[in-house]
Structures are given as C-alpha cells and as structure tokens.
mmCIF file of C-alpha atoms in Angstrom:
data_model
loop_
_atom_site.group_PDB
_atom_site.id
_atom_site.type_symbol
_atom_site.label_atom_id
_atom_site.label_comp_id
_atom_site.label_asym_id
_atom_site.label_seq_id
_atom_site.Cartn_x
_atom_site.Cartn_y
_atom_site.Cartn_z
ATOM 1 C CA MET F 1 -38.358 -6.189 11.708
ATOM 2 C CA GLY F 2 -37.131 -2.888 10.318
ATOM 3 C CA SER F 3 -34.220 -2.753 12.747
ATOM 4 C CA VAL F 4 -33.088 -6.255 11.720
ATOM 5 C CA VAL F 5 -33.034 -5.225 8.061
ATOM 6 C CA ASP F 6 -31.276 -1.973 8.945
ATOM 7 C CA SER F 7 -28.611 -3.786 10.952
ATOM 8 C CA GLN F 8 -28.093 -6.295 8.122
ATOM 9 C CA GLN F 9 -27.747 -3.471 5.612
ATOM 10 C CA GLU F 10 -25.381 -1.654 7.947
ATOM 11 C CA ALA F 11 -23.249 -4.793 8.337
ATOM 12 C CA ARG F 12 -23.198 -5.334 4.568
ATOM 13 C CA LEU F 13 -22.303 -1.687 3.996
ATOM 14 C CA GLU F 14 -19.511 -1.873 6.570
ATOM 15 C CA LYS F 15 -18.112 -4.987 4.867
ATOM 16 C CA LEU F 16 -18.230 -3.317 1.440
ATOM 17 C CA ASN F 17 -16.569 -0.196 2.840
ATOM 18 C CA GLY F 18 -13.800 -2.376 4.239
ATOM 19 C CA GLN F 19 -13.308 -4.053 0.868
ATOM 20 C CA LEU F 20 -13.223 -0.665 -0.842
ATOM 21 C CA SER F 21 -10.668 0.618 1.657
ATOM 22 C CA ASP F 22 -8.488 -2.449 1.058
ATOM 23 C CA ALA F 23 -8.702 -2.004 -2.716
ATOM 24 C CA LEU F 24 -7.849 1.700 -2.462
ATOM 25 C CA ARG F 25 -4.914 0.949 -0.162
ATOM 26 C CA LYS F 26 -3.580 -1.636 -2.627
ATOM 27 C CA LEU F 27 -4.030 0.769 -5.535
ATOM 28 C CA HIS F 28 -2.169 3.502 -3.673
ATOM 29 C CA TYR F 29 0.618 1.051 -2.796
ATOM 30 C CA GLU F 30 1.001 -0.047 -6.420
ATOM 31 C CA ARG F 31 1.071 3.557 -7.637
ATOM 32 C CA LYS F 32 3.779 4.418 -5.111
ATOM 33 C CA ARG F 33 5.689 1.299 -6.094
ATOM 34 C CA GLY F 34 5.519 2.287 -9.758
ATOM 35 C CA GLU F 35 6.719 5.796 -8.962
ATOM 36 C CA LEU F 36 9.665 4.452 -6.973
ATOM 37 C CA LEU F 37 10.577 2.039 -9.746
ATOM 38 C CA ASP F 38 10.440 4.862 -12.299
ATOM 39 C CA LYS F 39 12.668 7.018 -10.088
ATOM 40 C CA ALA F 40 15.134 4.165 -9.628
ATOM 41 C CA MET F 41 15.362 3.663 -13.376
ATOM 42 C CA LYS F 42 15.891 7.393 -13.969
ATOM 43 C CA LEU F 43 18.544 7.602 -11.241
ATOM 44 C CA LYS F 44 20.346 4.666 -12.719
ATOM 45 C CA GLY F 45 20.418 6.560 -16.004
ATOM 46 C CA SER F 46 20.578 3.536 -18.224
ATOM 47 C CA GLU F 47 18.232 1.459 -20.269
ATOM 48 C CA PRO F 48 16.969 -1.727 -18.653
ATOM 49 C CA ARG F 49 19.128 -4.725 -19.466
ATOM 50 C CA LEU F 50 18.539 -8.410 -19.163
ATOM 51 C CA ILE F 51 20.024 -9.845 -15.993
ATOM 52 C CA GLY F 52 21.673 -12.598 -18.020
ATOM 53 C CA VAL F 53 23.997 -10.104 -19.737
ATOM 54 C CA LEU F 54 25.191 -8.363 -16.553
ATOM 55 C CA ASN F 55 28.597 -9.177 -15.096
ATOM 56 C CA LEU F 56 29.146 -9.954 -11.407
ATOM 57 C CA ASP F 57 29.902 -6.349 -10.411
ATOM 58 C CA GLU F 58 26.780 -5.097 -12.188
ATOM 59 C CA LEU F 59 24.675 -7.801 -10.550
ATOM 60 C CA GLN F 60 25.997 -6.890 -7.099
ATOM 61 C CA LYS F 61 25.307 -3.208 -7.757
ATOM 62 C CA LEU F 62 21.786 -4.064 -8.940
ATOM 63 C CA LYS F 63 21.234 -6.187 -5.838
ATOM 64 C CA GLY F 64 22.233 -3.274 -3.608
ATOM 65 C CA GLU F 65 19.933 -0.912 -5.504
ATOM 66 C CA LEU F 66 17.047 -3.362 -5.224
ATOM 67 C CA GLU F 67 17.641 -3.816 -1.488
ATOM 68 C CA GLU F 68 17.639 -0.039 -1.055
ATOM 69 C CA LEU F 69 14.407 0.180 -3.044
ATOM 70 C CA ARG F 70 12.875 -2.571 -0.899
ATOM 71 C CA GLY F 71 13.689 -0.578 2.225
ATOM 72 C CA LYS F 72 12.083 2.543 0.775
ATOM 73 C CA LEU F 73 9.010 0.560 -0.232
ATOM 74 C CA ARG F 74 8.684 -0.939 3.234
ATOM 75 C CA GLY F 75 8.829 2.537 4.716
ATOM 76 C CA SER F 76 6.171 3.735 2.291
ATOM 77 C CA VAL F 77 3.957 0.746 3.038
ATOM 78 C CA THR F 78 4.264 1.367 6.775
ATOM 79 C CA GLU F 79 3.317 5.018 6.295
ATOM 80 C CA MET F 80 0.353 4.062 4.103
ATOM 81 C CA GLU F 81 -0.878 1.477 6.591
ATOM 82 C CA ALA F 82 -0.652 3.983 9.429
ATOM 83 C CA SER F 83 -2.481 6.624 7.392
ATOM 84 C CA SER F 84 -5.132 4.130 6.382
ATOM 85 C CA SER F 85 -5.654 3.022 9.973
ATOM 86 C CA LEU F 86 -5.999 6.605 11.142
ATOM 87 C CA LEU F 87 -8.437 7.328 8.331
ATOM 88 C CA LEU F 88 -10.569 4.323 9.221
ATOM 89 C CA LEU F 89 -10.527 5.254 12.899
ATOM 90 C CA SER F 90 -11.557 8.811 12.104
ATOM 91 C CA LYS F 91 -14.586 7.570 10.159
ATOM 92 C CA LYS F 92 -15.883 5.295 12.920
ATOM 93 C CA PRO F 93 -18.244 7.043 15.293
ATOM 94 C CA VAL F 94 -17.238 7.045 18.927
ATOM 95 C CA ARG F 95 -19.968 5.609 21.098
ATOM 96 C CA GLU F 96 -20.020 6.403 24.764
ATOM 97 C CA LYS F 97 -20.655 3.558 27.148
ATOM 98 C CA HIS F 98 -23.253 4.309 29.749
ATOM 99 C CA LEU F 99 -22.653 2.552 33.019
#
C-alpha cells in the first residue's frame, strides 16, 4: 500500500513541478519581452504616440520596427524553450534498462 501512495505522491509532485516550470518559463518570457520593449522605446528615442496621429511613413517605420522586434522575440523564445528543455532533461534521472 505504501508504494501506491508513494507513486501517487510522486506523480502529483511531477505534475506540480511541470506546472511550476511552465509558470517560470512564462514569467521569464514576459520579463524578456518587457526588456526588449523598453529597449525598443529607448532606441526610438521618442515618447509613445497614439497610432491614430501617425502619418503613413511613421506607421510603415513602426511596422518595420515591430516586425524586427517580433523576430528578436521569436529568437529569444526559441532560446528559452531550448534552455528549459535541457534543464528539465538534466533534472530527470536516467534509468538503465536491464535486458
């Protein structure tokens, strides 16, 4: 009976660890996103303006900047996912199969 309870607790713990890892990954992603947005605003060197008051050239420039930011974010997300996967793999014990 003890092993059944232990395996249930282990399964529950594994599920909670997975949820925690997901939450931490999302938090890290949002922090990186915020940092990139802050950098983009500083590089632009101007105060945020409402889109409705921008002319066509400004809108096209903004679109290009946003597309560039999207590409950087995708790269960051890919790096974070790879790091997270490696971290999770490093925490799982390797069990040898006996034939």
